Amino acid sequence: MSRPDRRSLPLVAILSALVVLAVVWVGVKFQRPSAPEAPEAQAGASPPAAAEGRTVSHAQGTTVVPLNPRRVIAFDLVALDILQALEVDVLGVAGDQFPEHLARYRDAKYLRMGTLFEPDYEAIHAARPDLIITGGRSSAKYANLSRLAPTVDLPMSGKDYLATVVANTELLAGIFGKEAKAQALVAELRQSIATLKETTAGRGRGLVVLVTGGRMSAYGPGSRFGVIHDDFGIPVAAEGLNPSLHGEVIGSEFIREKNPDWLFVIDRDAAMGQPGGGGARQVLDNELVHQTSAWQKGQVVYLDPGTSYLAGGGIQAVRHMRDQVASAYARAGSSGTPTP
Amino acid sequence: MTRPLIAAVVLAVLAGVSLLIGASHVSWDAVFSPGPDDRAVQVLVISRVPRMFAIMLAGTSLGVAGLLMQMIARNRFVEPTTAGTAESASLGLLAATLLAPGLPVLGKMLVATLFALGGTALFLLVLRRLPLRSALLVPVVGLVLGSIIDSATTFFAYRYDLLQSVNAWTTGDFSTVLRGRYELLWVTLGLTCVAYVAADRFTVAGMGETFTTNLGLNYPRIIALGLVIVALVTAMVVVTVGMIPFLGLIVPNLVTRLMGDNARRSIPWVAVTGAGFVLLCDIIGRVVRHPYEIPGGTIAGVIGSVLFLYLLLRRGARVG
């Protein structure tokens, strides 16, 4: 058994070498007809870009972006959210999970460019984009994507949440010449958040809880949901929460102990489109949480998971969140519940 | 007869510590002399006592399940997480979540059990086809099979953005155990008792098919009983609290090193040691980042993998 094997080894090696050579040859041969086309396409697009480019500095360096880019690929829901608000249309999007306010991107007319975590580089190359926008989950792919086309990375950190939203909006507005529109949007958002801040002060402390797969984690100021405390001005019920990406694992005992007046719940499974899996209500509906003043006053706010989790940081998403919180506070105030 | 006494004292101490540790402060004083509000008693009744029972039930049943698997597969390094059983159960749970999201917990558990049964049977079939069964090869085959099943789970979880949820199921975590949310685990106590009643048969089956048949016992039936117990226990634990890795491996190994291979003698010890081990892991997980938690399954994974390596690498592992 072993002897013929050993004798055939050189043969196998030679054969596989031949196969590799053949594949390479075929590859080169079929590359050739398309090769002249590629520079031609670039020749059409690149001279104006080089001549009238605009240097944009962003989270991962500076990029020369052509003026008024038309073929835009957004790898980030935050960017998509802002672009939609600025009335800029895109060519391609990533993934197939879109929150309700971005539902139109589910349409097949928007090219699919892979997922947030795994870009489809061939499809992107074929789409010949003028501009790629990464951010959040796709930031890690910036280096690869920036080799295909000018790429801009939008940071989203929990620190200075509102300031980041404004900066991202202004950055994109600058690229597309929508400064006036951006100014109006930002002014309106700032105004509405300032109004909310006046209502939230002195109305009790809040806790942000994310539920996924039946488990809970808590988030505090400076985290990805820090906008609730930092910008909406809701006092913190649990001090010292580490602003890590996945929050801190907690149980119902923790919620009861901290006894928040407001409980803000993000149902992650619902955000991912799991109607049955979205059991946040089920998880929280227990004897320990029932003892918190948030539950007793009916101040458990289920934030829209799409806007808070998927597109959190987009200018429209923040506005949605603000509106949700504001209407919860208005409802609690009008129902005449005695606030001790 | 001092050993049972020592074991009982250690277990009682661990259980007591488990009752007193948590996000909210509970002291013995508050429990025995309830003040104006009986908050301490409430926390005990609603959260701490159920959690303690859930931990002990999971530890006991997974330990015994590991012992049964080691006798069925006739290898010391086999347990639900090194033979594809746990991976199959979580694939089943994923399938149930994707295909029938509205299914009640019992339905999901049934699907997970069927998958666990199938995965374990597949493992035994692969083992039968192996020409050479070294002590180390068997767990490697199990780990490979488990990883293949796991990759299918990961693929579908990735496609449907459920990776985080799958991760939540597969790490044993007792933070959400409350009164009314863990009672299913009591069934595993029944299964452990069944294993104890049939202990002598498993001891004999552990000596091989020919030997068992020569004694006039129905070998396939014993194996089937063992498999059903293992699959049910695994599925129940995965569905209610998540998987605790390596537990079914190190606990039976430590016990049988001291007590020998007689299942009748070792099952009670495996049960007690398993409960104590998980109690310890969960206590560590609750103390390290108090008042937040590290899942007990993660702690068990860290301690368990170190012990697993020790058991694999120590001299004599190759022959036994």
XYZ file of C-alpha atoms in Angstrom:
660
model
C 0.000 0.000 0.000
C 2.692 2.450 0.941
C 5.120 1.656 -1.862
C 2.955 2.645 -4.845
C 1.972 5.719 -2.890
C 5.541 6.803 -2.520
C 6.284 6.139 -6.188
C 3.330 8.200 -7.339
C 4.288 11.167 -5.196
C 6.501 12.916 -7.800
C 3.812 12.279 -10.398
C 1.189 13.938 -8.217
C 3.510 16.862 -7.602
C 4.176 17.348 -11.320
C 0.479 17.047 -12.137
C -0.546 19.572 -9.542
C 2.161 21.965 -10.698
C 0.760 21.643 -14.237
C -2.755 22.321 -13.002
C -1.569 25.425 -11.172
C 0.240 26.656 -14.273
C -2.839 26.032 -16.399
C -5.029 27.944 -13.974
C -2.615 30.864 -13.924
C -2.418 30.884 -17.717
C -6.197 30.820 -18.086
C -6.487 33.539 -15.510
C -4.005 35.777 -17.294
C -5.588 35.119 -20.679
C -9.069 35.971 -19.532
C -7.867 38.984 -17.635
C -6.488 40.521 -20.788
C -9.691 41.605 -22.580
C -10.948 43.357 -19.485
C -7.596 44.912 -18.743
C -7.797 47.770 -21.266
C -11.294 48.543 -20.132
C -10.333 49.145 -16.530
C -7.810 51.951 -17.106
C -10.233 53.523 -19.558
C -12.937 53.640 -16.938
C -10.493 55.079 -14.499
C -9.256 57.566 -17.048
C -12.786 58.901 -17.261
C -13.158 59.307 -13.543
C -9.778 59.994 -12.074
C -8.508 63.223 -13.723
C -11.351 65.352 -12.368
C -10.916 63.645 -9.032
C -7.243 64.494 -8.987
C -7.918 68.004 -10.169
C -10.917 68.896 -8.040
C -10.479 66.611 -5.082
C -11.241 67.716 -1.597
C -9.104 66.525 1.288
C -11.204 65.136 4.088
C -9.705 64.204 7.414
C -11.534 61.526 9.333
C -11.018 58.878 11.997
C -8.439 56.867 10.032
C -6.443 59.569 8.293
C -7.059 61.879 5.369
C -8.604 60.998 2.021
C -8.860 62.916 -1.207
C -12.507 62.692 -2.159
C -13.702 63.741 -5.626
C -16.107 66.657 -5.708
C -19.776 65.691 -5.707
C -19.265 61.931 -5.665
C -22.190 60.143 -7.264
C -21.368 56.491 -6.915
C -21.410 56.171 -3.121
C -21.285 52.959 -1.124
C -22.278 53.208 2.527
C -20.946 50.416 4.716
C -22.516 51.785 7.815
C -26.091 52.340 8.874
C -25.104 55.508 10.725
C -23.715 56.969 7.500
C -26.785 55.785 5.594
C -29.008 57.450 8.163
C -27.148 60.756 7.831
C -26.999 60.583 4.028
C -30.737 60.012 3.886
C -31.281 63.014 6.127
C -29.033 65.070 3.835
C -30.985 63.804 0.818
C -27.974 62.147 -0.755
C -28.690 58.925 -2.587
C -26.329 55.967 -2.529
C -25.403 53.286 -5.022
C -24.751 50.358 -2.722
C -25.340 49.244 0.836
C -24.168 46.392 3.037
C -26.154 43.683 4.762
C -29.888 43.248 4.734
C -30.835 44.480 8.203
C -32.299 47.952 8.064
C -34.204 49.773 10.771
C -37.663 51.008 9.857
C -36.635 54.554 8.917
C -34.060 53.163 6.477
C -36.442 50.549 5.090
C -36.169 51.862 1.543
C -32.644 50.491 1.284
C -34.115 46.982 1.369
C -35.085 47.700 -2.235
C -33.183 45.659 -4.784
C -32.193 48.776 -6.728
C -29.494 49.382 -4.119
C -26.521 47.162 -4.871
C -25.553 44.653 -2.168
C -21.921 44.986 -1.211
C -21.592 42.070 1.198
C -22.163 42.485 4.895
C -20.948 44.970 7.482
C -18.351 42.448 8.584
C -17.463 40.877 5.222
C -17.429 43.270 2.276
C -17.890 41.688 -1.154
C -14.732 43.154 -2.664
C -15.452 41.918 -6.182
C -18.890 43.499 -6.238
C -17.418 46.745 -4.908
C -14.701 46.732 -7.535
C -17.273 46.112 -10.255
C -19.450 48.971 -8.974
C -16.579 51.485 -9.506
C -17.533 53.705 -6.542
C -16.361 57.321 -6.211
C -16.608 57.077 -2.440
C -16.910 54.380 0.199
C -18.014 55.211 3.725
C -17.169 52.908 6.614
C -17.888 53.267 10.282
C -18.797 51.318 13.381
C -18.741 47.624 12.622
C -17.124 48.096 9.191
C -14.322 50.377 10.393
C -12.019 47.368 10.617
C -12.291 46.920 6.832
C -11.179 50.472 6.130
C -7.656 49.510 5.046
C -8.904 46.985 2.494
C -11.702 49.141 1.160
C -9.543 52.247 0.815
C -7.480 50.393 -1.790
C -10.527 50.121 -4.048
C -11.762 53.702 -3.895
C -11.491 56.839 -1.754
C -12.805 55.761 1.617
C -13.893 57.823 4.589
C -14.319 56.349 8.045
C -16.923 57.755 10.402
C -16.113 57.126 14.027
C -18.867 56.419 16.508
C -17.782 56.473 20.076
C -19.951 56.869 23.122
C -17.816 59.731 24.338
C -19.294 63.059 23.283
C -22.152 61.250 21.590
C -24.016 64.266 20.271
C -20.782 65.995 19.270
C -19.827 62.926 17.227
C -23.208 62.855 15.525
C -22.821 66.521 14.629
C -19.239 66.060 13.444
C -20.204 63.112 11.240
C -23.133 64.999 9.775
C -20.944 68.001 9.010
C -18.237 65.821 7.517
C -20.654 64.170 5.104
C -22.391 67.461 4.364
C -19.004 68.938 3.432
C -18.335 66.153 0.946
C -21.693 66.514 -0.775
C -22.025 70.285 -0.501
C -25.039 70.092 1.783
C -23.743 72.391 4.484
C -26.929 74.444 4.740
C -29.097 71.369 5.096
C -26.770 69.967 7.739
C -26.824 73.213 9.660
C -30.610 73.175 9.783
C -30.699 69.521 10.877
C -28.107 70.014 13.593
C -29.748 73.178 14.904
C -33.111 71.450 15.078
C -31.643 68.406 16.845
C -29.725 70.507 19.340
C -32.828 72.535 20.070
C -35.039 69.491 20.633
C -32.475 67.803 22.862
C -32.098 70.978 24.907
C -35.863 70.997 25.397
C -35.811 67.364 26.480
C -32.990 68.029 28.892
C -35.137 70.535 30.712
C -37.832 67.889 31.269
C -35.595 65.022 32.332
C -33.801 66.830 35.116
C -35.349 66.062 38.471
C -37.600 63.326 37.114
C -35.666 60.400 38.540
C -32.669 58.271 37.638
C -32.449 55.965 34.642
C -30.754 52.691 33.680
C -30.079 51.417 30.159
C -30.353 47.653 29.717
C -29.725 45.604 26.581
C -31.346 42.179 26.355
C -30.119 39.450 24.032
C -30.712 35.716 24.118
C -32.360 36.031 27.516
C -29.304 37.689 29.102
C -29.044 41.282 30.251
C -26.260 43.809 30.259
C -26.184 47.354 31.567
C -24.754 50.454 29.904
C -23.811 53.764 31.422
C -22.577 57.225 30.432
C -19.947 57.259 27.704
C -21.160 53.926 26.338
C -22.805 53.334 22.965
C -26.130 54.237 24.560
C -24.582 56.981 26.682
C -26.596 59.618 24.843
C -29.431 58.859 27.273
C -27.415 60.125 30.221
C -24.851 62.426 28.650
C -27.043 64.392 26.259
C -30.643 63.738 27.277
C -29.593 64.564 30.832
C -31.166 61.606 32.597
C -29.434 61.074 35.973
C -27.506 57.820 36.356
C -29.027 55.059 38.492
C -25.938 52.830 38.502
C -22.618 54.608 38.910
C -19.347 53.243 37.664
C -20.514 51.204 34.661
C -17.566 50.518 32.390
C -18.304 51.935 28.912
C -17.337 48.702 27.124
C -18.901 47.623 23.856
C -20.914 44.780 25.338
C -21.818 46.409 28.631
C -21.705 44.683 31.978
C -23.526 41.401 32.562
C -26.221 41.928 35.172
C -29.164 40.077 36.648
C -32.554 41.247 37.812
C -31.153 41.580 41.315
C -28.885 44.364 40.089
C -31.818 46.261 38.595
C -33.798 45.938 41.802
C -30.836 47.022 43.903
C -30.222 50.142 41.792
C -33.970 50.792 41.725
C -34.067 53.118 38.692
C -37.066 55.377 38.114
C -36.678 54.885 34.397
C -35.663 51.720 32.644
C -34.570 52.038 29.020
C -34.615 48.682 27.293
C -33.004 47.744 24.003
C -34.195 44.404 22.704
C -31.255 43.317 20.558
C -32.949 40.177 19.250
C -35.860 42.266 18.029
C -33.382 44.551 16.263
C -32.070 41.522 14.424
C -35.574 40.624 13.280
C -36.296 37.766 15.659
C -39.976 38.155 16.487
C -40.045 35.164 18.823
C -36.519 35.596 20.077
C -37.176 39.155 21.142
C -37.951 38.237 24.695
C -36.868 41.419 26.461
C -40.353 41.973 27.865
C -40.444 38.402 29.045
C -37.002 38.646 30.671
C -37.836 41.852 32.513
C -41.313 40.798 33.582
C -40.268 39.217 36.871
C -40.835 39.641 40.573
C -37.583 41.509 41.196
C -38.014 44.074 38.443
C -41.642 44.528 39.514
C -40.291 46.041 42.728
C -38.423 48.864 40.997
C -40.014 52.266 40.872
C -39.589 52.243 37.073
C -41.923 49.267 36.815
C -44.366 50.519 39.412
C -44.685 53.930 37.765
C -44.960 52.380 34.332
C -41.701 53.996 33.279
C -40.135 51.136 31.391
C -39.301 52.475 27.937
C -38.632 49.962 25.169
C -36.471 51.988 22.814
C -36.997 51.260 19.161
C -34.266 48.629 18.670
C -33.660 49.530 15.038
C -32.839 53.156 15.679
C -31.090 52.740 19.001
C -29.099 49.585 18.285
C -28.586 49.317 14.530
C -28.293 52.959 13.485
C -27.522 54.533 16.857
C -25.472 57.639 16.085
C -27.283 58.571 12.915
C -28.881 61.995 13.068
C -32.353 60.611 12.358
C -31.868 57.767 14.832
C -30.919 60.180 17.595
C -33.966 62.267 16.792
C -36.167 59.151 16.993
C -34.659 58.232 20.331
C -35.138 61.748 21.604
C -38.771 61.712 20.500
C -39.382 58.349 22.120
C -37.886 59.434 25.414
C -39.673 62.779 25.263
C -43.056 61.176 24.669
C -42.448 58.699 27.499
C -41.705 61.593 29.845
C -44.712 63.516 28.581
C -46.981 60.512 29.116
C -45.656 59.940 32.621
C -46.140 63.609 33.441
C -49.679 63.903 32.071
C -51.031 60.738 33.684
C -50.667 62.478 37.001
C -48.614 59.818 38.724
C -47.437 61.161 42.054
C -43.677 61.510 41.939
C -42.185 61.239 45.391
C -17.289 7.403 57.136
C -15.794 10.835 57.535
C -15.576 11.528 53.827
C -19.338 11.959 53.244
C -19.429 14.259 56.246
C -16.616 16.458 54.926
C -18.251 16.558 51.498
C -21.578 17.567 53.023
C -19.960 20.344 55.047
C -18.020 21.709 52.037
C -21.138 21.657 49.857
C -23.202 23.335 52.566
C -20.600 26.076 52.980
C -20.471 26.691 49.203
C -24.266 26.764 49.017
C -24.394 29.187 51.940
C -21.849 31.501 50.329
C -23.806 31.303 47.069
C -26.929 32.402 48.927
C -25.205 35.411 50.472
C -23.428 36.764 47.389
C -25.080 38.881 44.745
C -25.855 42.334 43.457
C -28.028 43.202 46.427
C -26.807 42.894 49.964
C -28.203 40.040 52.012
C -26.933 39.206 55.465
C -27.955 36.429 57.817
C -29.135 39.012 60.347
C -31.551 40.487 57.850
C -32.890 37.047 56.984
C -33.497 35.881 60.533
C -34.779 39.147 61.922
C -36.819 40.685 59.130
C -37.021 44.441 59.473
C -39.849 46.712 58.357
C -39.468 45.453 54.786
C -38.620 41.834 54.137
C -36.415 42.638 51.151
C -33.679 40.238 52.181
C -36.094 37.325 52.433
C -37.635 38.266 49.104
C -34.277 38.277 47.379
C -33.503 34.901 48.887
C -36.787 33.344 47.857
C -37.078 34.889 44.389
C -33.471 34.887 43.271
C -30.824 33.277 45.476
C -32.438 29.965 46.380
C -33.572 29.241 42.808
C -30.108 30.145 41.589
C -28.467 27.814 44.100
C -30.741 24.959 43.086
C -30.190 25.626 39.385
C -26.424 25.562 39.874
C -26.462 22.370 41.895
C -28.855 20.621 39.523
C -26.823 21.583 36.460
C -23.552 20.553 38.111
C -24.906 17.248 39.351
C -26.588 16.200 36.143
C -23.754 17.272 33.832
C -21.237 15.418 35.998
C -23.269 12.221 35.901
C -23.920 12.670 32.177
C -20.177 12.889 31.650
C -19.617 9.727 33.669
C -22.228 7.859 31.619
C -20.671 9.018 28.356
C -17.253 7.900 29.507
C -18.600 4.449 30.208
C -20.583 4.270 26.965
C -17.669 5.428 24.816
C -15.198 3.557 27.044
C -12.919 6.540 27.141
C -12.011 8.843 29.988
C -11.895 12.032 27.920
C -15.415 12.058 26.588
C -18.204 14.287 27.835
C -21.055 16.278 26.277
C -18.768 19.108 25.126
C -16.046 16.837 23.744
C -18.382 14.520 21.831
C -20.571 16.930 19.915
C -23.584 16.524 22.227
C -23.627 20.116 23.481
C -22.916 21.505 20.008
C -25.773 19.448 18.562
C -28.103 20.662 21.278
C -27.317 24.293 20.518
C -27.710 23.650 16.775
C -31.123 22.217 17.610
C -31.949 25.278 19.668
C -30.901 27.505 16.775
C -33.003 25.487 14.332
C -36.010 25.810 16.625
C -35.430 29.559 17.012
C -35.152 30.101 13.267
C -37.845 27.763 11.989
C -40.423 27.995 14.768
C -39.731 31.151 16.797
C -43.020 30.918 18.646
C -42.302 27.470 20.065
C -42.646 27.229 23.863
C -39.580 26.319 25.919
C -40.610 22.672 26.149
C -40.883 22.408 22.376
C -37.468 23.988 21.901
C -36.052 21.619 24.468
C -37.508 18.648 22.640
C -35.892 19.747 19.372
C -32.585 20.324 21.159
C -32.834 16.854 22.743
C -33.434 15.189 19.391
C -30.423 16.983 17.926
C -28.298 16.064 20.947
C -29.347 12.445 20.611
C -28.525 12.454 16.904
C -25.149 14.107 17.423
C -24.127 11.684 20.151
C -25.258 8.659 18.148
C -23.246 9.968 15.193
C -20.209 10.237 17.453
C -20.603 6.633 18.604
C -21.006 5.472 14.985
C -17.804 7.268 14.016
C -16.044 5.683 16.997
C -17.134 2.205 15.909
C -15.591 2.720 12.488
C -12.269 3.805 13.975
C -9.734 1.038 13.448
C -7.569 2.187 16.296
C -8.907 3.631 19.475
C -6.202 5.319 21.470
C -7.203 7.166 24.598
C -6.322 10.485 23.032
C -7.821 9.876 19.610
C -11.379 9.480 20.867
C -11.758 12.975 22.383
C -9.995 14.446 19.369
C -12.566 12.815 17.092
C -15.296 14.136 19.364
C -13.858 17.643 19.315
C -13.569 17.539 15.518
C -17.154 16.368 15.174
C -18.298 19.009 17.658
C -16.471 21.697 15.711
C -18.058 20.599 12.444
C -21.516 20.807 14.015
C -20.544 24.090 15.628
C -19.474 25.510 12.271
C -22.926 24.757 10.883
C -24.438 26.580 13.854
C -22.077 29.505 13.350
C -22.884 29.648 9.631
C -26.622 29.925 10.149
C -26.248 32.163 13.195
C -24.022 34.455 11.142
C -26.436 34.496 8.221
C -29.320 35.480 10.490
C -27.305 37.752 12.810
C -27.840 35.509 15.801
C -24.207 34.976 16.762
C -24.605 36.880 20.011
C -27.708 34.949 20.977
C -25.990 31.638 20.245
C -23.065 32.810 22.322
C -25.472 33.553 25.144
C -26.896 30.025 25.045
C -23.573 28.307 24.880
C -21.997 29.980 27.885
C -23.480 28.738 31.096
C -24.796 31.743 32.948
C -26.979 31.691 36.023
C -27.574 35.453 36.156
C -31.111 35.195 34.805
C -32.222 32.315 37.024
C -35.236 33.347 39.067
C -38.172 31.604 40.662
C -40.294 30.259 37.824
C -37.476 30.204 35.261
C -35.379 27.173 36.085
C -37.818 24.539 37.331
C -37.277 22.436 34.217
C -33.893 21.549 35.679
C -35.548 19.467 38.388
C -36.211 16.905 35.663
C -32.454 16.372 35.456
C -32.518 15.264 39.082
C -34.964 12.539 38.045
C -32.633 11.531 35.224
C -29.700 11.420 37.647
C -31.741 9.096 39.859
C -32.504 6.872 36.858
C -28.768 6.747 36.163
C -28.166 5.737 39.769
C -30.784 2.982 39.650
C -29.233 1.595 36.463
C -25.687 2.204 37.728
C -24.643 -1.466 37.787
C -25.726 -1.937 34.186
C -23.616 1.029 33.109
C -20.640 -0.351 35.027
C -20.980 -3.627 33.114
C -21.562 -1.853 29.781
C -18.355 0.053 30.400
C -16.502 -3.246 30.094
C -17.558 -3.784 26.516
C -20.276 -5.310 24.381
C -19.118 -8.937 24.504
C -18.714 -8.926 28.232
C -22.135 -7.368 28.733
C -23.843 -9.799 26.393
C -22.117 -12.732 28.099
C -23.678 -11.631 31.361
C -27.084 -11.855 29.685
C -27.691 -8.105 29.481
C -29.088 -6.253 26.498
C -26.126 -4.082 25.511
C -27.861 -1.880 22.894
C -30.656 -1.140 25.320
C -28.256 -0.010 28.056
C -26.393 2.198 25.578
C -29.683 3.663 24.357
C -30.783 4.429 27.922
C -27.459 6.117 28.636
C -27.659 8.166 25.444
C -31.189 9.333 26.174
C -30.185 10.426 29.680
C -27.116 12.276 28.383
C -29.010 13.975 25.545
C -31.915 15.016 27.777
C -29.634 16.393 30.474
C -27.519 18.300 27.959
C -30.515 19.758 26.159
C -32.191 20.808 29.401
C -29.095 22.489 30.747
C -28.373 24.241 27.425
C -31.947 25.500 27.108
C -32.285 26.784 30.679
C -28.827 28.065 31.667
C -26.355 27.308 28.859
C -23.461 24.888 28.682
C -20.799 24.417 31.333
C -17.727 23.164 29.512
C -15.413 20.384 30.773
C -17.492 19.767 33.863
C -18.571 16.281 32.764
C -14.959 15.475 32.062
C -12.947 16.596 35.039
C -15.417 15.742 37.781
C -15.873 12.042 36.846
C -12.129 11.733 36.246
C -11.218 13.123 39.623
C -13.820 10.953 41.319
C -12.987 7.698 39.542
C -9.306 8.202 40.267
C -10.193 8.012 43.939
C -13.190 5.698 43.890
C -12.609 3.327 40.982
C -14.919 2.466 38.113
C -17.929 1.176 40.013
C -20.727 3.494 38.943
C -22.850 2.560 41.964
C -20.163 4.007 44.228
C -19.020 6.906 42.068
C -22.345 8.422 40.918
C -23.190 10.040 44.308
C -19.682 11.441 44.525
C -19.778 12.735 40.961
C -23.119 14.365 41.745
C -21.803 16.103 44.858
C -18.489 17.155 43.316
C -20.227 18.456 40.179
C -22.572 20.586 42.260
C -19.672 21.911 44.329
C -17.570 22.703 41.254
C -20.289 24.759 39.574
C -21.123 26.508 42.858
C -17.478 27.484 43.177
C -17.264 28.725 39.566
C -20.441 30.760 39.905
C -19.274 32.277 43.207
C -15.976 33.314 41.595
C -17.882 34.801 38.646
C -20.051 36.838 40.980
C -17.222 38.068 43.183
C -14.599 39.088 40.619
C -16.565 42.011 39.144
C -19.154 42.573 41.829
C -21.903 43.810 41.395
C -21.612 42.756 37.759
C -21.023 39.177 36.768
C -18.797 36.961 34.724
C -20.781 33.946 33.503
C -20.112 30.868 35.637
C -19.613 28.869 32.423
C -16.690 31.106 31.464
C -14.993 30.491 34.819
C -15.655 26.750 34.464
C -14.094 26.900 30.990
C -10.918 28.505 32.317
C -10.491 26.156 35.262
C -11.725 23.171 33.281
C -9.377 23.627 30.345
C -6.376 23.799 32.664
C -7.453 20.611 34.430
C -8.243 18.978 31.079
C -4.722 19.681 29.838
C -3.328 18.320 33.099
C -5.341 15.114 32.736
C -4.316 14.737 29.079
C -0.626 15.392 29.630
C -0.034 13.637 32.910
C 1.883 10.409 32.735
C -0.336 7.395 32.272
C -3.003 9.181 30.256
C -1.842 7.310 27.198
C -2.465 3.897 28.678
C -5.661 4.619 30.511
